[in-house]
Amino acid sequence: MTDFLDTPQGRRIAYNLLKGKGTGIVFLGGFKSDMSGTKAMHLEHWARGQGRGFLRFDYSGHGDSSGAFEEGCIGDWFADAAAALTTLTEGPQILVGSSMGGWIALLLARAMPQRVAGLVTVAAAPDFSEQGFWAGFDDAQREAVMRDGRVEIPSEYSDEPNVITRRLIEDGRDHLVMNQSLVLPFPARFLQGTADEDVPVNWALELLDHAQGEDIRLTLVKGADHRFSSPECLGLIEDAVTELLR
């Protein structure tokens, strides 16, 4: 059953929390995604079978949470995740971050490593507002987003275009993780498909090279796309979480 958390910033966050024993799992979804996606629901079912706690939630402007998507930015969604993690869970958790959720998970790991028992990323997209959107804009798009505060680009997942705002771009620059030290003092597992057209494989390789820690591994899956939701891919996510729970 969906519950709601009122954050210190005045936003209302929808969440589902499964109680369990031992270290729990927190799922962090992607850009314009919600907590009812395939990976989140699959992991919740798996966690229930393992007797583990599991938290999934919608960032503000996503799913059933308050706010308009176009008004949000990385800093807002990071604050939503921090409020959910600190308020709704106890002790260190396994963070599972998908796409943008991988960036959010890395921000949480940097800000509060004591609350992270381990990290699993799936097609992580750290700094995507800068190295994805801004780097991919042509001169006209850059001028438009700075002048008008927004620009529309086609979406592969919806008939509606993605609206990229100046606030998203500028706030993203305040939350970059690839331009400074990134220490992960806990086990981390990065999963990446080679057929991902949204997050290039070289981003995963750069993250592996950039992150500092004693137990960090990258698994490349030939032919897997950005969704990473085939039965085989879902099994790999399970395996990664299981390994970190031992």
mmCIF file of C-alpha atoms in Angstrom:
data_model
loop_
_atom_site.group_PDB
_atom_site.id
_atom_site.type_symbol
_atom_site.label_atom_id
_atom_site.label_comp_id
_atom_site.label_asym_id
_atom_site.label_seq_id
_atom_site.Cartn_x
_atom_site.Cartn_y
_atom_site.Cartn_z
ATOM 1 C CA MET A 1 0.000 0.000 0.000
ATOM 2 C CA THR A 2 1.342 3.417 -0.954
ATOM 3 C CA ASP A 3 2.167 5.812 1.876
ATOM 4 C CA PHE A 4 3.426 9.383 1.785
ATOM 5 C CA LEU A 5 6.362 11.173 3.354
ATOM 6 C CA ASP A 6 6.439 14.939 3.818
ATOM 7 C CA THR A 7 10.017 16.091 3.301
ATOM 8 C CA PRO A 8 11.799 19.016 5.004
ATOM 9 C CA GLN A 9 11.567 20.849 1.666
ATOM 10 C CA GLY A 10 7.762 20.644 1.716
ATOM 11 C CA ARG A 11 7.388 17.967 -0.936
ATOM 12 C CA ARG A 12 5.116 14.926 -0.573
ATOM 13 C CA ILE A 13 6.847 11.695 -1.570
ATOM 14 C CA ALA A 14 4.924 8.513 -2.392
ATOM 15 C CA TYR A 15 6.561 5.314 -1.206
ATOM 16 C CA ASN A 16 6.067 1.625 -0.528
ATOM 17 C CA LEU A 17 7.995 0.075 2.338
ATOM 18 C CA LEU A 18 8.361 -3.636 2.942
ATOM 19 C CA LYS A 19 9.526 -4.543 6.421
ATOM 20 C CA GLY A 20 12.157 -7.226 6.875
ATOM 21 C CA LYS A 21 15.156 -8.419 8.847
ATOM 22 C CA GLY A 22 18.795 -7.521 8.441
ATOM 23 C CA THR A 23 20.169 -5.084 5.923
ATOM 24 C CA GLY A 24 17.458 -3.611 3.740
ATOM 25 C CA ILE A 25 17.394 -2.553 0.094
ATOM 26 C CA VAL A 26 16.479 0.848 -1.337
ATOM 27 C CA PHE A 27 15.601 1.175 -5.020
ATOM 28 C CA LEU A 28 16.348 4.476 -6.778
ATOM 29 C CA GLY A 29 14.586 4.887 -10.099
ATOM 30 C CA GLY A 30 15.495 6.738 -13.255
ATOM 31 C CA PHE A 31 14.661 9.976 -15.040
ATOM 32 C CA LYS A 32 10.877 10.224 -15.590
ATOM 33 C CA SER A 33 10.483 6.711 -14.164
ATOM 34 C CA ASP A 34 8.361 5.674 -11.195
ATOM 35 C CA MET A 35 8.420 3.083 -8.449
ATOM 36 C CA SER A 36 6.158 0.639 -10.308
ATOM 37 C CA GLY A 37 8.741 -0.181 -12.975
ATOM 38 C CA THR A 38 9.805 -3.713 -13.810
ATOM 39 C CA LYS A 39 13.091 -3.694 -11.889
ATOM 40 C CA ALA A 40 11.598 -2.141 -8.744
ATOM 41 C CA MET A 41 8.660 -4.541 -8.624
ATOM 42 C CA HIS A 42 10.830 -7.554 -9.393
ATOM 43 C CA LEU A 43 13.262 -6.682 -6.624
ATOM 44 C CA GLU A 44 10.456 -6.087 -4.146
ATOM 45 C CA HIS A 45 9.043 -9.546 -4.880
ATOM 46 C CA TRP A 46 12.518 -11.029 -4.501
ATOM 47 C CA ALA A 47 13.149 -9.160 -1.230
ATOM 48 C CA ARG A 48 9.848 -10.397 0.196
ATOM 49 C CA GLY A 49 10.931 -13.954 -0.524
ATOM 50 C CA GLN A 50 14.242 -13.279 1.233
ATOM 51 C CA GLY A 51 12.598 -11.682 4.271
ATOM 52 C CA ARG A 52 14.441 -8.434 3.563
ATOM 53 C CA GLY A 53 13.233 -4.892 3.928
ATOM 54 C CA PHE A 54 12.688 -3.043 0.657
ATOM 55 C CA LEU A 55 11.914 0.604 -0.060
ATOM 56 C CA ARG A 56 10.812 2.051 -3.373
ATOM 57 C CA PHE A 57 9.557 5.599 -3.859
ATOM 58 C CA ASP A 58 8.767 8.284 -6.413
ATOM 59 C CA TYR A 59 10.877 11.413 -6.602
ATOM 60 C CA SER A 60 8.907 14.665 -6.596
ATOM 61 C CA GLY A 61 7.335 15.266 -9.993
ATOM 62 C CA HIS A 62 7.393 11.515 -10.652
ATOM 63 C CA GLY A 63 4.634 8.921 -10.224
ATOM 64 C CA ASP A 64 2.307 9.649 -7.313
ATOM 65 C CA SER A 65 4.519 12.207 -5.580
ATOM 66 C CA SER A 66 3.742 15.908 -5.487
ATOM 67 C CA GLY A 67 5.103 18.490 -7.883
ATOM 68 C CA ALA A 68 5.550 18.930 -11.611
ATOM 69 C CA PHE A 69 8.342 17.021 -13.315
ATOM 70 C CA GLU A 70 9.527 20.016 -15.335
ATOM 71 C CA GLU A 71 10.074 22.017 -12.136
ATOM 72 C CA GLY A 72 12.436 19.434 -10.643
ATOM 73 C CA CYS A 73 16.185 18.955 -10.795
ATOM 74 C CA ILE A 74 18.903 16.621 -9.537
ATOM 75 C CA GLY A 75 19.269 18.511 -6.265
ATOM 76 C CA ASP A 76 15.553 18.144 -5.532
ATOM 77 C CA TRP A 77 15.539 14.438 -6.323
ATOM 78 C CA PHE A 78 18.695 13.856 -4.302
ATOM 79 C CA ALA A 79 17.045 15.613 -1.335
ATOM 80 C CA ASP A 80 13.933 13.450 -1.786
ATOM 81 C CA ALA A 81 16.086 10.304 -1.746
ATOM 82 C CA ALA A 82 18.037 11.480 1.300
ATOM 83 C CA ALA A 83 14.792 12.134 3.184
ATOM 84 C CA ALA A 84 13.426 8.711 2.251
ATOM 85 C CA LEU A 85 16.631 6.915 3.212
ATOM 86 C CA THR A 86 17.108 8.647 6.563
ATOM 87 C CA THR A 87 13.451 8.742 7.610
ATOM 88 C CA LEU A 88 12.098 5.422 6.381
ATOM 89 C CA THR A 89 15.038 3.068 6.960
ATOM 90 C CA GLU A 90 17.389 2.258 9.822
ATOM 91 C CA GLY A 91 21.072 1.490 9.551
ATOM 92 C CA PRO A 92 23.134 0.885 6.422
ATOM 93 C CA GLN A 93 21.177 -0.139 3.318
ATOM 94 C CA ILE A 94 21.972 -1.653 -0.063
ATOM 95 C CA LEU A 95 21.284 1.038 -2.655
ATOM 96 C CA VAL A 96 20.163 -0.102 -6.112
ATOM 97 C CA GLY A 97 20.262 2.810 -8.536
ATOM 98 C CA SER A 98 18.929 2.568 -12.075
ATOM 99 C CA SER A 99 20.077 5.098 -14.686
ATOM 100 C CA MET A 100 19.597 8.527 -13.036
ATOM 101 C CA GLY A 101 19.114 6.566 -9.820
ATOM 102 C CA GLY A 102 22.757 5.540 -10.138
ATOM 103 C CA TRP A 103 23.737 9.209 -9.999
ATOM 104 C CA ILE A 104 21.439 9.777 -7.015
ATOM 105 C CA ALA A 105 22.910 6.708 -5.289
ATOM 106 C CA LEU A 106 26.442 8.047 -5.783
ATOM 107 C CA LEU A 107 25.389 11.385 -4.292
ATOM 108 C CA LEU A 108 23.946 9.575 -1.269
ATOM 109 C CA ALA A 109 27.116 7.510 -0.949
ATOM 110 C CA ARG A 110 29.206 10.676 -0.975
ATOM 111 C CA ALA A 111 26.984 12.546 1.487
ATOM 112 C CA MET A 112 26.224 9.769 3.979
ATOM 113 C CA PRO A 113 28.480 6.728 3.467
ATOM 114 C CA GLN A 114 27.595 5.507 6.951
ATOM 115 C CA ARG A 115 24.077 4.724 5.686
ATOM 116 C CA VAL A 116 25.288 2.648 2.734
ATOM 117 C CA ALA A 117 26.127 -1.046 3.146
ATOM 118 C CA GLY A 118 26.690 -1.577 -0.567
ATOM 119 C CA LEU A 119 25.868 -0.174 -3.974
ATOM 120 C CA VAL A 120 24.449 -1.728 -7.135
ATOM 121 C CA THR A 121 24.026 0.456 -10.203
ATOM 122 C CA VAL A 122 22.185 -0.510 -13.375
ATOM 123 C CA ALA A 123 23.142 1.558 -16.433
ATOM 124 C CA ALA A 124 24.273 4.332 -14.105
ATOM 125 C CA ALA A 125 24.069 7.811 -15.603
ATOM 126 C CA PRO A 126 26.176 10.070 -13.384
ATOM 127 C CA ASP A 127 26.349 13.702 -14.524
ATOM 128 C CA PHE A 128 23.994 12.961 -17.442
ATOM 129 C CA SER A 129 22.597 16.492 -17.515
ATOM 130 C CA GLU A 130 26.071 17.695 -18.451
ATOM 131 C CA GLN A 131 27.764 14.832 -20.320
ATOM 132 C CA GLY A 132 24.506 13.695 -21.910
ATOM 133 C CA PHE A 133 22.068 16.529 -22.545
ATOM 134 C CA TRP A 134 24.307 19.616 -22.575
ATOM 135 C CA ALA A 135 27.138 17.912 -24.435
ATOM 136 C CA GLY A 136 24.648 16.620 -27.002
ATOM 137 C CA PHE A 137 22.886 19.934 -27.627
ATOM 138 C CA ASP A 138 23.695 21.886 -30.742
ATOM 139 C CA ASP A 139 24.256 25.636 -30.569
ATOM 140 C CA ALA A 140 20.587 26.413 -31.209
ATOM 141 C CA GLN A 141 19.425 24.114 -28.403
ATOM 142 C CA ARG A 142 21.941 25.573 -25.965
ATOM 143 C CA GLU A 143 20.823 29.063 -26.848
ATOM 144 C CA ALA A 144 17.158 28.100 -26.498
ATOM 145 C CA VAL A 145 17.488 26.478 -23.083
ATOM 146 C CA MET A 146 19.423 29.443 -21.714
ATOM 147 C CA ARG A 147 17.104 32.032 -23.300
ATOM 148 C CA ASP A 148 13.719 30.344 -22.806
ATOM 149 C CA GLY A 149 14.527 28.219 -19.763
ATOM 150 C CA ARG A 150 13.601 24.999 -21.555
ATOM 151 C CA VAL A 151 14.053 22.986 -24.705
ATOM 152 C CA GLU A 152 12.182 19.927 -25.992
ATOM 153 C CA ILE A 153 13.935 16.830 -27.292
ATOM 154 C CA PRO A 154 12.400 13.579 -28.584
ATOM 155 C CA SER A 155 11.874 10.700 -26.156
ATOM 156 C CA GLU A 156 12.394 7.063 -27.096
ATOM 157 C CA TYR A 157 10.005 5.981 -24.353
ATOM 158 C CA SER A 158 7.030 8.279 -24.922
ATOM 159 C CA ASP A 159 5.199 10.177 -27.651
ATOM 160 C CA GLU A 160 5.657 13.250 -25.499
ATOM 161 C CA PRO A 161 9.053 14.975 -25.781
ATOM 162 C CA ASN A 162 11.440 15.345 -22.864
ATOM 163 C CA VAL A 163 11.516 18.898 -21.595
ATOM 164 C CA ILE A 164 15.031 19.795 -20.465
ATOM 165 C CA THR A 165 15.155 22.941 -18.373
ATOM 166 C CA ARG A 166 17.844 25.471 -17.671
ATOM 167 C CA ARG A 167 17.367 24.707 -13.980
ATOM 168 C CA LEU A 168 18.095 21.008 -14.585
ATOM 169 C CA ILE A 169 21.298 21.883 -16.433
ATOM 170 C CA GLU A 170 22.558 24.489 -13.980
ATOM 171 C CA ASP A 171 21.613 22.544 -10.846
ATOM 172 C CA GLY A 172 23.191 19.413 -12.325
ATOM 173 C CA ARG A 173 26.520 21.245 -12.402
ATOM 174 C CA ASP A 174 26.275 21.680 -8.638
ATOM 175 C CA HIS A 175 25.940 17.909 -8.150
ATOM 176 C CA LEU A 176 28.537 16.423 -10.489
ATOM 177 C CA VAL A 177 30.384 13.355 -9.198
ATOM 178 C CA MET A 178 32.798 12.628 -12.039
ATOM 179 C CA ASN A 179 34.796 15.835 -11.662
ATOM 180 C CA GLN A 180 35.999 15.232 -8.105
ATOM 181 C CA SER A 181 37.052 12.441 -5.765
ATOM 182 C CA LEU A 182 34.449 9.659 -5.462
ATOM 183 C CA VAL A 183 35.243 7.293 -2.607
ATOM 184 C CA LEU A 184 33.066 4.191 -2.209
ATOM 185 C CA PRO A 185 34.132 2.592 1.106
ATOM 186 C CA PHE A 186 31.807 -0.394 0.653
ATOM 187 C CA PRO A 187 31.265 -3.070 -2.008
ATOM 188 C CA ALA A 188 29.968 -1.696 -5.307
ATOM 189 C CA ARG A 189 28.688 -3.538 -8.366
ATOM 190 C CA PHE A 190 28.108 -1.725 -11.663
ATOM 191 C CA LEU A 191 25.928 -3.441 -14.296
ATOM 192 C CA GLN A 192 25.847 -2.191 -17.889
ATOM 193 C CA GLY A 193 24.449 -3.420 -21.199
ATOM 194 C CA THR A 194 26.563 -3.074 -24.334
ATOM 195 C CA ALA A 195 23.490 -2.231 -26.476
ATOM 196 C CA ASP A 196 22.421 0.645 -24.224
ATOM 197 C CA GLU A 197 21.643 3.627 -26.483
ATOM 198 C CA ASP A 198 21.019 6.028 -23.575
ATOM 199 C CA VAL A 199 24.083 5.379 -21.419
ATOM 200 C CA PRO A 200 27.236 4.604 -23.430
ATOM 201 C CA VAL A 201 29.445 1.762 -22.273
ATOM 202 C CA ASN A 202 32.330 4.191 -21.916
ATOM 203 C CA TRP A 203 30.418 5.963 -19.111
ATOM 204 C CA ALA A 204 30.476 2.702 -17.134
ATOM 205 C CA LEU A 205 34.192 2.253 -17.830
ATOM 206 C CA GLU A 206 34.896 5.831 -16.782
ATOM 207 C CA LEU A 207 32.923 5.352 -13.562
ATOM 208 C CA LEU A 208 34.859 2.166 -12.787
ATOM 209 C CA ASP A 209 38.130 3.995 -13.358
ATOM 210 C CA HIS A 210 37.068 7.091 -11.409
ATOM 211 C CA ALA A 211 35.545 5.518 -8.290
ATOM 212 C CA GLN A 212 37.893 4.706 -5.432
ATOM 213 C CA GLY A 213 37.336 1.636 -3.282
ATOM 214 C CA GLU A 214 38.655 -1.804 -2.435
ATOM 215 C CA ASP A 215 35.729 -3.829 -3.823
ATOM 216 C CA ILE A 216 34.335 -2.357 -7.040
ATOM 217 C CA ARG A 217 33.386 -4.465 -10.050
ATOM 218 C CA LEU A 218 31.791 -3.804 -13.438
ATOM 219 C CA THR A 219 29.752 -6.402 -15.316
ATOM 220 C CA LEU A 220 29.103 -5.807 -19.023
ATOM 221 C CA VAL A 221 26.219 -7.723 -20.584
ATOM 222 C CA LYS A 222 26.510 -8.121 -24.333
ATOM 223 C CA GLY A 223 23.332 -7.104 -26.140
ATOM 224 C CA ALA A 224 21.481 -5.755 -23.088
ATOM 225 C CA ASP A 225 19.727 -2.423 -23.622
ATOM 226 C CA HIS A 226 19.014 0.453 -21.253
ATOM 227 C CA ARG A 227 15.955 -1.170 -19.733
ATOM 228 C CA PHE A 228 18.099 -4.083 -18.459
ATOM 229 C CA SER A 229 14.850 -5.907 -17.647
ATOM 230 C CA SER A 230 15.128 -9.272 -19.387
ATOM 231 C CA PRO A 231 14.884 -12.314 -17.090
ATOM 232 C CA GLU A 232 18.643 -12.755 -17.391
ATOM 233 C CA CYS A 233 19.351 -9.129 -16.511
ATOM 234 C CA LEU A 234 16.949 -9.179 -13.572
ATOM 235 C CA GLY A 235 18.739 -12.281 -12.358
ATOM 236 C CA LEU A 236 22.064 -10.462 -12.522
ATOM 237 C CA ILE A 237 20.648 -7.648 -10.366
ATOM 238 C CA GLU A 238 19.462 -10.243 -7.840
ATOM 239 C CA ASP A 239 22.877 -11.866 -7.851
ATOM 240 C CA ALA A 240 24.636 -8.547 -7.263
ATOM 241 C CA VAL A 241 22.383 -7.671 -4.329
ATOM 242 C CA THR A 242 22.729 -11.167 -2.881
ATOM 243 C CA GLU A 243 26.514 -10.929 -3.046
ATOM 244 C CA LEU A 244 26.493 -7.637 -1.130
ATOM 245 C CA LEU A 245 24.128 -8.988 1.523
ATOM 246 C CA ARG A 246 26.482 -11.807 2.489
#
